[in-house]
Tab-separated table of N, CA and C and ligand atoms in Angstrom:
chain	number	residue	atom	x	y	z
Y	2	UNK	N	84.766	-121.319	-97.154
Y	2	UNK	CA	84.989	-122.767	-97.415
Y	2	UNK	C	83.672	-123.523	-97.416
Y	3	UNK	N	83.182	-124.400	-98.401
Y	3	UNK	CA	82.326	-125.270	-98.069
Y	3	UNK	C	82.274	-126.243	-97.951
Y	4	UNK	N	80.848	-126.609	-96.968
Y	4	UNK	CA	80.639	-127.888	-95.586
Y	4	UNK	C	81.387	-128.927	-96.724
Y	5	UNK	N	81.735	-129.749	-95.535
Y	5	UNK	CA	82.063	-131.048	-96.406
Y	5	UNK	C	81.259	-132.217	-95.500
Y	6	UNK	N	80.716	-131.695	-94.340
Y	6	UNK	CA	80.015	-133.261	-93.821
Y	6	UNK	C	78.698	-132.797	-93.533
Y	7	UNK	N	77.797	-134.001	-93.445
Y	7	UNK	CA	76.277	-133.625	-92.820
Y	7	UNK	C	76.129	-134.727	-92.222
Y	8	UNK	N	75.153	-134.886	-91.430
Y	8	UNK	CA	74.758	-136.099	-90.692
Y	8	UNK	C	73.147	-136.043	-91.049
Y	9	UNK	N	72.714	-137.185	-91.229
Y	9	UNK	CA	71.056	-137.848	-91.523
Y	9	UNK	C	70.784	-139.019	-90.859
Y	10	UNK	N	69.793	-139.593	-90.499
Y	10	UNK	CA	69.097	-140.510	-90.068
Y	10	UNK	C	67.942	-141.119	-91.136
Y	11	UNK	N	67.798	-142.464	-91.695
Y	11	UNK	CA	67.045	-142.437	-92.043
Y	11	UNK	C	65.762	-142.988	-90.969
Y	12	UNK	N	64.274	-142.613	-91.186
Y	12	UNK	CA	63.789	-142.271	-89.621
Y	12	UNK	C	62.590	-143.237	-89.592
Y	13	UNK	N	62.193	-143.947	-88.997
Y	13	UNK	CA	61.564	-145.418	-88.624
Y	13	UNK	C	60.461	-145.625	-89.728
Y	14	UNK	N	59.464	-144.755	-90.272
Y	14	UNK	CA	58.850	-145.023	-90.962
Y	14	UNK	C	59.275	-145.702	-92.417
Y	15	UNK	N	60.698	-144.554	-93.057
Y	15	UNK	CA	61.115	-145.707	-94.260
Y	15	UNK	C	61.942	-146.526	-93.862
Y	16	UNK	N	62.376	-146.892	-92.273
Y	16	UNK	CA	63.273	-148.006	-92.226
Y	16	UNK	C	61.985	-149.194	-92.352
Y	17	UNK	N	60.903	-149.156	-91.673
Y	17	UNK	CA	59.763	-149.926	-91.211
Y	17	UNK	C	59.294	-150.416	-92.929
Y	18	UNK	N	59.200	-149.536	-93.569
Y	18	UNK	CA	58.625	-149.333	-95.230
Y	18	UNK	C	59.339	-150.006	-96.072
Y	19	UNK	N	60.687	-150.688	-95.790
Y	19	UNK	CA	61.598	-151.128	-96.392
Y	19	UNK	C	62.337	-150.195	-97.520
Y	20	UNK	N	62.443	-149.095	-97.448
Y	20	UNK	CA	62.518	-148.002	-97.919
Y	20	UNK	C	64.378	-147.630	-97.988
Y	21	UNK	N	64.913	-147.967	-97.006
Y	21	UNK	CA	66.421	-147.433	-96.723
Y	21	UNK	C	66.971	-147.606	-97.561
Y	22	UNK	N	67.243	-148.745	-98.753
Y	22	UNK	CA	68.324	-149.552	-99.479
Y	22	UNK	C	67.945	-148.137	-100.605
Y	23	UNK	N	66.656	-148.052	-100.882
Y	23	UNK	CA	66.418	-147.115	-102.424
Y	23	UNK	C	66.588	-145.781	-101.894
Y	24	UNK	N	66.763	-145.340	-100.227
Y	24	UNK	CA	66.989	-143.752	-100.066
Y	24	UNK	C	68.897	-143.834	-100.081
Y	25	UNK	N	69.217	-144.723	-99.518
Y	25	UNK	CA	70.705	-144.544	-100.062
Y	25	UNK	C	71.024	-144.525	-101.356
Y	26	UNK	N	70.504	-145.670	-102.389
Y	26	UNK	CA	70.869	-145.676	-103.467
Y	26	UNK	C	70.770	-144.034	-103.955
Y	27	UNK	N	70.247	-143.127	-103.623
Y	27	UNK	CA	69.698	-141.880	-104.335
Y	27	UNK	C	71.013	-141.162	-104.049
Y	28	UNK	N	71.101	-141.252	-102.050
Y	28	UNK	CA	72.194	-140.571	-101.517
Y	28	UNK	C	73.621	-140.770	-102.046
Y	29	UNK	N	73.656	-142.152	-102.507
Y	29	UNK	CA	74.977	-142.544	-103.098
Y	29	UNK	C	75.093	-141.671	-104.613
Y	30	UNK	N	74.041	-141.649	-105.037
Y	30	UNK	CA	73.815	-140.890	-106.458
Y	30	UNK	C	74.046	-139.571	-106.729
Y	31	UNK	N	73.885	-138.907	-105.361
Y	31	UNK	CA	73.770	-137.559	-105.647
Y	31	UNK	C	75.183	-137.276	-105.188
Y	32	UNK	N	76.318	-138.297	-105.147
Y	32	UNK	CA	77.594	-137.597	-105.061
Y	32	UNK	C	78.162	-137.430	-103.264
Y	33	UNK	N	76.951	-137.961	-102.640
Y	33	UNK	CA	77.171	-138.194	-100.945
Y	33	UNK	C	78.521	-139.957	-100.807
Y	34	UNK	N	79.365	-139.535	-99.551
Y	34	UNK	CA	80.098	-140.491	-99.346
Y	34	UNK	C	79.488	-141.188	-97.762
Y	35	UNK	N	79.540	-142.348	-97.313
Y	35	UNK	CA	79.060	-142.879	-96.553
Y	35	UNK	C	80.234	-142.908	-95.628
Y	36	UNK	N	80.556	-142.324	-94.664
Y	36	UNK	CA	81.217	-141.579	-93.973
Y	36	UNK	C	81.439	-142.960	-92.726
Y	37	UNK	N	80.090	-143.108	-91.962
Y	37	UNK	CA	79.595	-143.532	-90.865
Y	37	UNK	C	78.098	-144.194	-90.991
Y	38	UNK	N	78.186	-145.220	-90.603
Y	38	UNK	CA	76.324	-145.463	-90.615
Y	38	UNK	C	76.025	-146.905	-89.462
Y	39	UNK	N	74.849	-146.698	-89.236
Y	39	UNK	CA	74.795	-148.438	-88.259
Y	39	UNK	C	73.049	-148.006	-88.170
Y	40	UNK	N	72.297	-149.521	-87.899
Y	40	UNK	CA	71.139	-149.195	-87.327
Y	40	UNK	C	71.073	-149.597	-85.965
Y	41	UNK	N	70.166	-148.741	-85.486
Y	41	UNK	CA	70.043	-148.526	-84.119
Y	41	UNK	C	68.733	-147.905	-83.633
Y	42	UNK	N	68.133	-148.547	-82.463
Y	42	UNK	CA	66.821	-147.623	-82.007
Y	42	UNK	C	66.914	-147.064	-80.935
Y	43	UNK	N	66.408	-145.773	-81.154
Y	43	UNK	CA	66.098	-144.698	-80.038
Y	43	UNK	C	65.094	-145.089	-78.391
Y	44	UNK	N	65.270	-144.940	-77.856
Y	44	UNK	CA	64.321	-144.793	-76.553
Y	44	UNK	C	63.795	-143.242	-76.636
Y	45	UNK	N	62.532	-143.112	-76.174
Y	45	UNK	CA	61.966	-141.639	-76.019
Y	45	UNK	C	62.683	-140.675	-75.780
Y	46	UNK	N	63.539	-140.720	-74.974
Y	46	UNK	CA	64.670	-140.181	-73.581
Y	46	UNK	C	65.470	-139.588	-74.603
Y	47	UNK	N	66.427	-140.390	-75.400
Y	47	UNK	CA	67.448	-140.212	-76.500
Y	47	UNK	C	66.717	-139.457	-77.706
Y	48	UNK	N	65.610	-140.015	-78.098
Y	48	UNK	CA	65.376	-139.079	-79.037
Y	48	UNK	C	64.382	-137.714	-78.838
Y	49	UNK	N	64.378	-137.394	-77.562
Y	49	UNK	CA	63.616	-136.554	-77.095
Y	49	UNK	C	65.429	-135.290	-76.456
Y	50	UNK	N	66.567	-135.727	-76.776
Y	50	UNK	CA	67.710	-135.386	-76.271
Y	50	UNK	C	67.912	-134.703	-77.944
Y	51	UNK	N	67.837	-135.939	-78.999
Y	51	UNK	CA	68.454	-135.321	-79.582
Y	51	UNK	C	67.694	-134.349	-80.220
Y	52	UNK	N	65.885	-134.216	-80.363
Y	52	UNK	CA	65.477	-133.249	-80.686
Y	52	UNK	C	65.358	-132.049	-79.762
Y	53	UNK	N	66.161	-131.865	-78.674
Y	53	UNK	CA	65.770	-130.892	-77.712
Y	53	UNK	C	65.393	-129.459	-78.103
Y	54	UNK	N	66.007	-129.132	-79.048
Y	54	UNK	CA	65.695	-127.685	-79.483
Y	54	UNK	C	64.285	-127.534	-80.251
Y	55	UNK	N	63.859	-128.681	-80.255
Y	55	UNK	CA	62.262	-128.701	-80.332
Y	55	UNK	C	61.407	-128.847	-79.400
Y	56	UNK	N	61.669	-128.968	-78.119
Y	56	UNK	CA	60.973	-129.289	-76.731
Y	56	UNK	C	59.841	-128.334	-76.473
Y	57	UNK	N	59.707	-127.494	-76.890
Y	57	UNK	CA	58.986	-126.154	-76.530
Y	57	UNK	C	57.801	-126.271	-77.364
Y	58	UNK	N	58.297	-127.138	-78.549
Y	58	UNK	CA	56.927	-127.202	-79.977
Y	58	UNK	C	55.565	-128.092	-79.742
Y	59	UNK	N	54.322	-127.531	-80.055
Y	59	UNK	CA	53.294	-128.646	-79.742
Y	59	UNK	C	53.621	-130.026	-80.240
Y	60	UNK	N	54.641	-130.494	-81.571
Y	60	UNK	CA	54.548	-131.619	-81.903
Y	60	UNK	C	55.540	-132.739	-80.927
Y	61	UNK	N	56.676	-132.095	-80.340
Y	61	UNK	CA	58.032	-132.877	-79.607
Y	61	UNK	C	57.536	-134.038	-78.951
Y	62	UNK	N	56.539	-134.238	-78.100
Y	62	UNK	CA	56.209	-135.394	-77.752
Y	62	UNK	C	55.484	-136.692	-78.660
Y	63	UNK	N	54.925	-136.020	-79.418
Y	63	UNK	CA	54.695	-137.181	-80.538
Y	63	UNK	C	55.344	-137.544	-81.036
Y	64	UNK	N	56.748	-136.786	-81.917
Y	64	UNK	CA	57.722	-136.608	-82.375
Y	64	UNK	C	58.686	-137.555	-81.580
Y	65	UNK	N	59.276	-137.618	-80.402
Y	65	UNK	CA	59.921	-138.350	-79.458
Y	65	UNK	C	58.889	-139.891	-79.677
Y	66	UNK	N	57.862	-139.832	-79.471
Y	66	UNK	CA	57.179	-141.486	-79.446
Y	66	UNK	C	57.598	-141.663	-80.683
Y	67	UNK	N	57.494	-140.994	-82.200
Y	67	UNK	CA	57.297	-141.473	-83.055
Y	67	UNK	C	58.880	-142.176	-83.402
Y	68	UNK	N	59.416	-141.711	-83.191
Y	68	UNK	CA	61.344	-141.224	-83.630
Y	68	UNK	C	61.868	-142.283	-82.739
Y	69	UNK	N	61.243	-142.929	-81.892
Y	69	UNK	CA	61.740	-143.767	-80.930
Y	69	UNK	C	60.487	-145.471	-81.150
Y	70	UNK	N	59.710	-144.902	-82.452
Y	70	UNK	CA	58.642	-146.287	-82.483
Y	70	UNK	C	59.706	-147.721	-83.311
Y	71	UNK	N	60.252	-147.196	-83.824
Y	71	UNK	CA	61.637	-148.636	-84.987
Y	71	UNK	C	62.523	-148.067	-84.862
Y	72	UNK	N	63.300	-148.975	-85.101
Y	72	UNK	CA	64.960	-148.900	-85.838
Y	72	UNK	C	64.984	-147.325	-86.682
Y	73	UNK	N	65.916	-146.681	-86.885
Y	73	UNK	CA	66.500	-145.999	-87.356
Y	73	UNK	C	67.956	-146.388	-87.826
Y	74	UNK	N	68.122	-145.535	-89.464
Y	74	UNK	CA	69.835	-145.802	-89.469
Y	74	UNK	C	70.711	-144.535	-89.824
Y	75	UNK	N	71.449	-144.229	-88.678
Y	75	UNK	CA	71.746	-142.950	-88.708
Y	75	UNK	C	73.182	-142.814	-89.540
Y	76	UNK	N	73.611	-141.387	-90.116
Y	76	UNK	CA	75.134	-141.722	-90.502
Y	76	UNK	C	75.604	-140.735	-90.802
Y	77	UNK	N	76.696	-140.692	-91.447
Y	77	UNK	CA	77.510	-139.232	-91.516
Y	77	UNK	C	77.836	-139.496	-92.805
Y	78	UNK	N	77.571	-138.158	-93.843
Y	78	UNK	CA	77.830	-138.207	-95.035
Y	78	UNK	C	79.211	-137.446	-95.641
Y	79	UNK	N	79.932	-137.526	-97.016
Y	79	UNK	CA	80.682	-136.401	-96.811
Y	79	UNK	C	80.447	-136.169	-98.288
Y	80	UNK	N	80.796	-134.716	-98.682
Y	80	UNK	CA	80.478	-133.950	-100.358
Y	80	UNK	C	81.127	-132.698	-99.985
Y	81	UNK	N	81.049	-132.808	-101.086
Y	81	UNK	CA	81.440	-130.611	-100.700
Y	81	UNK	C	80.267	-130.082	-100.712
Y	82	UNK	N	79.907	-129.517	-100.049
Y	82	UNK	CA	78.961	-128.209	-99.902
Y	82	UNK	C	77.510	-129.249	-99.004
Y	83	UNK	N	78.393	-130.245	-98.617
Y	83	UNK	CA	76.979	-131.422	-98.005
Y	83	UNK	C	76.117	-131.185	-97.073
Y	84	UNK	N	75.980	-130.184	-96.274
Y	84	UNK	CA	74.860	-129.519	-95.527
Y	84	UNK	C	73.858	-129.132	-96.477
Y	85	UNK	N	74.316	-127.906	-97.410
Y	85	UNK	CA	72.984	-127.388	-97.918
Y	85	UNK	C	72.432	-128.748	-99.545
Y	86	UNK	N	73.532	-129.093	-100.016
Y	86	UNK	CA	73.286	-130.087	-101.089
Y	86	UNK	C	72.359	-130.942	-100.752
Y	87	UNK	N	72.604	-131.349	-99.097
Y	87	UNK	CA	71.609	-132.832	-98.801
Y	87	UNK	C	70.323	-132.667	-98.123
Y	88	UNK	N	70.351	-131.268	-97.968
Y	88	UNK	CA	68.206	-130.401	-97.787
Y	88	UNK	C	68.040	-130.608	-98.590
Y	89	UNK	N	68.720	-129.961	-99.632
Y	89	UNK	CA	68.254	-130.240	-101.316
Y	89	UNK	C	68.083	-131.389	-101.724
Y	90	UNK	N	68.411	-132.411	-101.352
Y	90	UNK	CA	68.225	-133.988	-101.851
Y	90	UNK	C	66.717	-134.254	-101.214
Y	91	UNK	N	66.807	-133.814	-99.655
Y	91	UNK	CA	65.888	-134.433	-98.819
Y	91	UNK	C	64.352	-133.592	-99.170
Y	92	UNK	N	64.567	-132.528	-99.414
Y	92	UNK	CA	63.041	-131.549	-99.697
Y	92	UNK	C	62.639	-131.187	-98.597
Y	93	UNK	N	61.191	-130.360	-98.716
Y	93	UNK	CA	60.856	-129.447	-97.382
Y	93	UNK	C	60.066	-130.341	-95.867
Y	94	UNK	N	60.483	-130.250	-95.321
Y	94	UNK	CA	59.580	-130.807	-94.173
Y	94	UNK	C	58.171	-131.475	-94.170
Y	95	UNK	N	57.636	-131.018	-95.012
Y	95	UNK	CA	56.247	-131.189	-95.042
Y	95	UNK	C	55.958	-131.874	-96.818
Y	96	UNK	N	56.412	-133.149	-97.016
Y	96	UNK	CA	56.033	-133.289	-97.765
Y	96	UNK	C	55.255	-132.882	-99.107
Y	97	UNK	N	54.199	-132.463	-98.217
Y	97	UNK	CA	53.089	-132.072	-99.714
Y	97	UNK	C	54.133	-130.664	-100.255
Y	98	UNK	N	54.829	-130.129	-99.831
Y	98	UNK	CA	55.234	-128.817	-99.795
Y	98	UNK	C	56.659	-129.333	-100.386
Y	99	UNK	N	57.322	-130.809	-100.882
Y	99	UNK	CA	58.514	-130.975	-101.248
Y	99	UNK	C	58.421	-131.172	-102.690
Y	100	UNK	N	60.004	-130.709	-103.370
Y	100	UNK	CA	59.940	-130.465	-105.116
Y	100	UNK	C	59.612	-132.384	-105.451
Y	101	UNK	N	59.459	-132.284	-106.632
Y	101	UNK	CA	59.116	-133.616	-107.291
Y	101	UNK	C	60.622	-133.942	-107.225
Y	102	UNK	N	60.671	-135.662	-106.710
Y	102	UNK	CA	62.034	-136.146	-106.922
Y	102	UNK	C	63.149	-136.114	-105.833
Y	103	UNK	N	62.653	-135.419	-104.773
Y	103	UNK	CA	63.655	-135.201	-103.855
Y	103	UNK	C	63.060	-136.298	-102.530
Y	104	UNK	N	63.654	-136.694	-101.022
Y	104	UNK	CA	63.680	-138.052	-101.020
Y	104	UNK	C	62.053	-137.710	-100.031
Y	105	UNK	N	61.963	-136.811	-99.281
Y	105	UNK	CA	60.928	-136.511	-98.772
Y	105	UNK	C	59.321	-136.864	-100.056
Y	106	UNK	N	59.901	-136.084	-100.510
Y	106	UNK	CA	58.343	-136.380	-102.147
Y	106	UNK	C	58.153	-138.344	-102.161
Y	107	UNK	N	59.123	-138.631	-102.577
Y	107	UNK	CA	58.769	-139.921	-102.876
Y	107	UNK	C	58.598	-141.220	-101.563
Y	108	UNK	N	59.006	-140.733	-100.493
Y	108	UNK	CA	59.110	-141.457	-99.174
Y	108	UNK	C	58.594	-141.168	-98.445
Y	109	UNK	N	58.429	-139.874	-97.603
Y	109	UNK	CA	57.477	-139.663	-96.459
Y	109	UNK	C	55.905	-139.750	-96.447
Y	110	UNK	N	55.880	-140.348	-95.666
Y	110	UNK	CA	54.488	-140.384	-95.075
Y	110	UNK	C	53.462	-139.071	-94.994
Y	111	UNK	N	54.075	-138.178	-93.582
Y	111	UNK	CA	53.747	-136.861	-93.496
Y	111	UNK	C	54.443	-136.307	-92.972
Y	112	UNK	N	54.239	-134.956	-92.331
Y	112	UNK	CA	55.052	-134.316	-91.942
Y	112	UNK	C	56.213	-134.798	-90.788
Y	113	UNK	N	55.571	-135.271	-89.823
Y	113	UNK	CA	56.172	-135.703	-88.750
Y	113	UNK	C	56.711	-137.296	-89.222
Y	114	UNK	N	56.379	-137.986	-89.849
Y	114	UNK	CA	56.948	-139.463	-90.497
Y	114	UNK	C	57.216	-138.957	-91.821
Y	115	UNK	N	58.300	-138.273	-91.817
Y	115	UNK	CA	58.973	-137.947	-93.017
Y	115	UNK	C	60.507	-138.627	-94.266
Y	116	UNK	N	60.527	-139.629	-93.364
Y	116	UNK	CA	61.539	-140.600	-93.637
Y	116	UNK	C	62.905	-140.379	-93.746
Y	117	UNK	N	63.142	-139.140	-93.203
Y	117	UNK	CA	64.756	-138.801	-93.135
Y	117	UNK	C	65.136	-137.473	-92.529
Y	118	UNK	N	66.267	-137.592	-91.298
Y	118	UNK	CA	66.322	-136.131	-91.431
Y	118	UNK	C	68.029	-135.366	-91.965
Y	119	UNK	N	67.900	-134.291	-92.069
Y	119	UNK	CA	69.026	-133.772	-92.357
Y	119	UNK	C	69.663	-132.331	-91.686
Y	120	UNK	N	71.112	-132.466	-91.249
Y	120	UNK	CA	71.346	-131.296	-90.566
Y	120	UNK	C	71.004	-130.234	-91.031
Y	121	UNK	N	70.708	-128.822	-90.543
Y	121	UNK	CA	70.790	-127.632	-90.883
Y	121	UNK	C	72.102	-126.655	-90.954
Y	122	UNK	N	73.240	-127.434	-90.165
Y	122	UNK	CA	74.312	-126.409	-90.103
Y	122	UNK	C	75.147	-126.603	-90.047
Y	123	UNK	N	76.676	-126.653	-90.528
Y	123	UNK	CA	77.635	-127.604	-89.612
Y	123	UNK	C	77.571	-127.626	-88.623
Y	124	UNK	N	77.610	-126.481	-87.925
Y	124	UNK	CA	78.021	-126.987	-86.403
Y	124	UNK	C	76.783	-127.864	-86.009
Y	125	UNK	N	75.611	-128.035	-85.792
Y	125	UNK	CA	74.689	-129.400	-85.706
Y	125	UNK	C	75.264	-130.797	-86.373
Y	126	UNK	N	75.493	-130.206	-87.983
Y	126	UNK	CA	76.078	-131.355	-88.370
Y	126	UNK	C	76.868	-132.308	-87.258
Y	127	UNK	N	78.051	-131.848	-86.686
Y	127	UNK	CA	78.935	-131.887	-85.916
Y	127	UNK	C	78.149	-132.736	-84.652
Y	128	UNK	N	77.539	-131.813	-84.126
Y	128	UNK	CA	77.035	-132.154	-82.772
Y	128	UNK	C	76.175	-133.331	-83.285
Y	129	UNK	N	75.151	-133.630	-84.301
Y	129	UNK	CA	74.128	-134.831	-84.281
Y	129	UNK	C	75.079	-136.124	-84.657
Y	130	UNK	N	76.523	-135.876	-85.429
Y	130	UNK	CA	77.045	-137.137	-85.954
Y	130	UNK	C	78.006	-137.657	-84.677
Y	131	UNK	N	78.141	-136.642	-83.584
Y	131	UNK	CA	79.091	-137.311	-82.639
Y	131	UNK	C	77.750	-137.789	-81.550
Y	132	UNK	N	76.682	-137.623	-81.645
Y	132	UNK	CA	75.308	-137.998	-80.491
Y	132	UNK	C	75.314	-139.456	-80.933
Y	133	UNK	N	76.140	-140.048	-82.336
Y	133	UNK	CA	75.569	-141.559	-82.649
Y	133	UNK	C	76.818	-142.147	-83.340
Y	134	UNK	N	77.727	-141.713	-83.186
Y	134	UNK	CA	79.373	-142.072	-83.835
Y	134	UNK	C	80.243	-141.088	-82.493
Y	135	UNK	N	81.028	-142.319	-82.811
Y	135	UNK	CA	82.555	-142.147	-81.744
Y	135	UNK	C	83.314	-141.704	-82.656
Y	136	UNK	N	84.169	-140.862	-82.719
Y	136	UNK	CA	84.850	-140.306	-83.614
Y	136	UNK	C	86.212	-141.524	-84.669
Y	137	UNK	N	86.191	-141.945	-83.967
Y	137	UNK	CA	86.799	-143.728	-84.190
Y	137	UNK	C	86.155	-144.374	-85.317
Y	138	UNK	N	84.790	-144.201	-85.382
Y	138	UNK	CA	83.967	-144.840	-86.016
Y	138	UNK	C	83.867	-144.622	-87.321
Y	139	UNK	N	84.415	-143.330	-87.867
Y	139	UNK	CA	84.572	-142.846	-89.342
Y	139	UNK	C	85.506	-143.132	-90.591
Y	140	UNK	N	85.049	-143.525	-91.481
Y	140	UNK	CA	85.926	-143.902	-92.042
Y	140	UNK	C	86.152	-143.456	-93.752
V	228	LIG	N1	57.834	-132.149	-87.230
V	228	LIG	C1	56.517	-132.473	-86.905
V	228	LIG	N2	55.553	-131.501	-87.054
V	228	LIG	C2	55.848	-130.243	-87.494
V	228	LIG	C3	57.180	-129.924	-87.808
V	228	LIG	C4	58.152	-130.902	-87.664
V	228	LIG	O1	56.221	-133.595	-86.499
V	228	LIG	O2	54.926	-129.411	-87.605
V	228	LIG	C5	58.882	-133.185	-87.084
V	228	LIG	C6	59.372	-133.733	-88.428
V	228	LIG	O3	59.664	-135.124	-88.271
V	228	LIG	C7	60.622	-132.915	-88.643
V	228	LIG	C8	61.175	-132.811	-87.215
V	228	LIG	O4	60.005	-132.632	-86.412
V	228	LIG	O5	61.521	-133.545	-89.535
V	228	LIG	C9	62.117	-131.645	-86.969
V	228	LIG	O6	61.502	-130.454	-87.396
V	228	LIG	P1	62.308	-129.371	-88.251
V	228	LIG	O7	61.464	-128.139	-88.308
V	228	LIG	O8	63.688	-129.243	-87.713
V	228	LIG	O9	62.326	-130.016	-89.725
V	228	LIG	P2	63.517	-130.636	-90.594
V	228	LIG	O10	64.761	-129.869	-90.274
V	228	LIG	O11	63.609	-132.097	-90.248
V	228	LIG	O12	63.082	-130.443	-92.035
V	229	LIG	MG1	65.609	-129.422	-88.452
């Protein structure tokens, strides 16, 4: 069966950049449904929680200051196959290293201010969209 939900954040640098309105417009484009969304900012603490499985990496503490410097707007998307479809929207981590056109290429900064993130799995999916939505909250 394939995913039907993912969860993303768009992540302080293109909220700060004024950037959000033209990364949805894309997300809305590529066939994504707006599931869940609100803006909201992180404290170190929270976003040092929700990256935990990065705690071990030289970057996590910058990463936690950075992810916790603005507003963020986090949300839950829905498509068929919307886990791996919306990497594919978003491109590779590292900018210089993302295809032409995808939202990383035209928005991020750098690696670590990359302007969006996106689940890797359902089950994350799952776990990152209930860390910032009440299950109530979907619609
Ligand atoms: N990151 C970083 N330096 C690195 C790798 C990652 O600052 O060398 C940051 C970046 O913001 C990235 C996040 O940590 O989006 C999570 O890393 P991951 O490898 O899970 O990348 P993603 O799944 O977001 O593409
Ligand atoms: Mg990741």
């Amino acid at each position: 069966m394939p995913t039907n939900k993912t969860f993303t954040m768009i992540k302080p640098d293109a909220v700060q950049g004024g950037n959000s309105g033209a990364i949805i417009k894309m997300i809305e484009e590529a066939g994504f449904r707006i599931v869940a969304a609100k803006k909201t900012k992180l404290s170190a603490e929270r976003a040092g929680e929700f990256y935990a499985v990065h705690s071990e990496r030289p970057f996590y503490t910058d990463l936690c200051a950075y992810m916790s410097s603005g507003p963020i707007i986090p949300m839950i998307l829905e498509k068929e196959n919307a886990v791996a479809d919306f990497r594919k929207l978003i491109g590779a981590t590292n900018p210089a290293n993302a295809e032409e056109g995808t939202i990383r290429k035209l928005y991020a900064q750098s690696v670590e201010a990359n302007a969006i993130h996106g689940s890797d799995s359902d089950e994350n999916a799952a776990i990152e969209g209930s860390f910032f939505f009440a299950h109530t909250e979907q619609f």
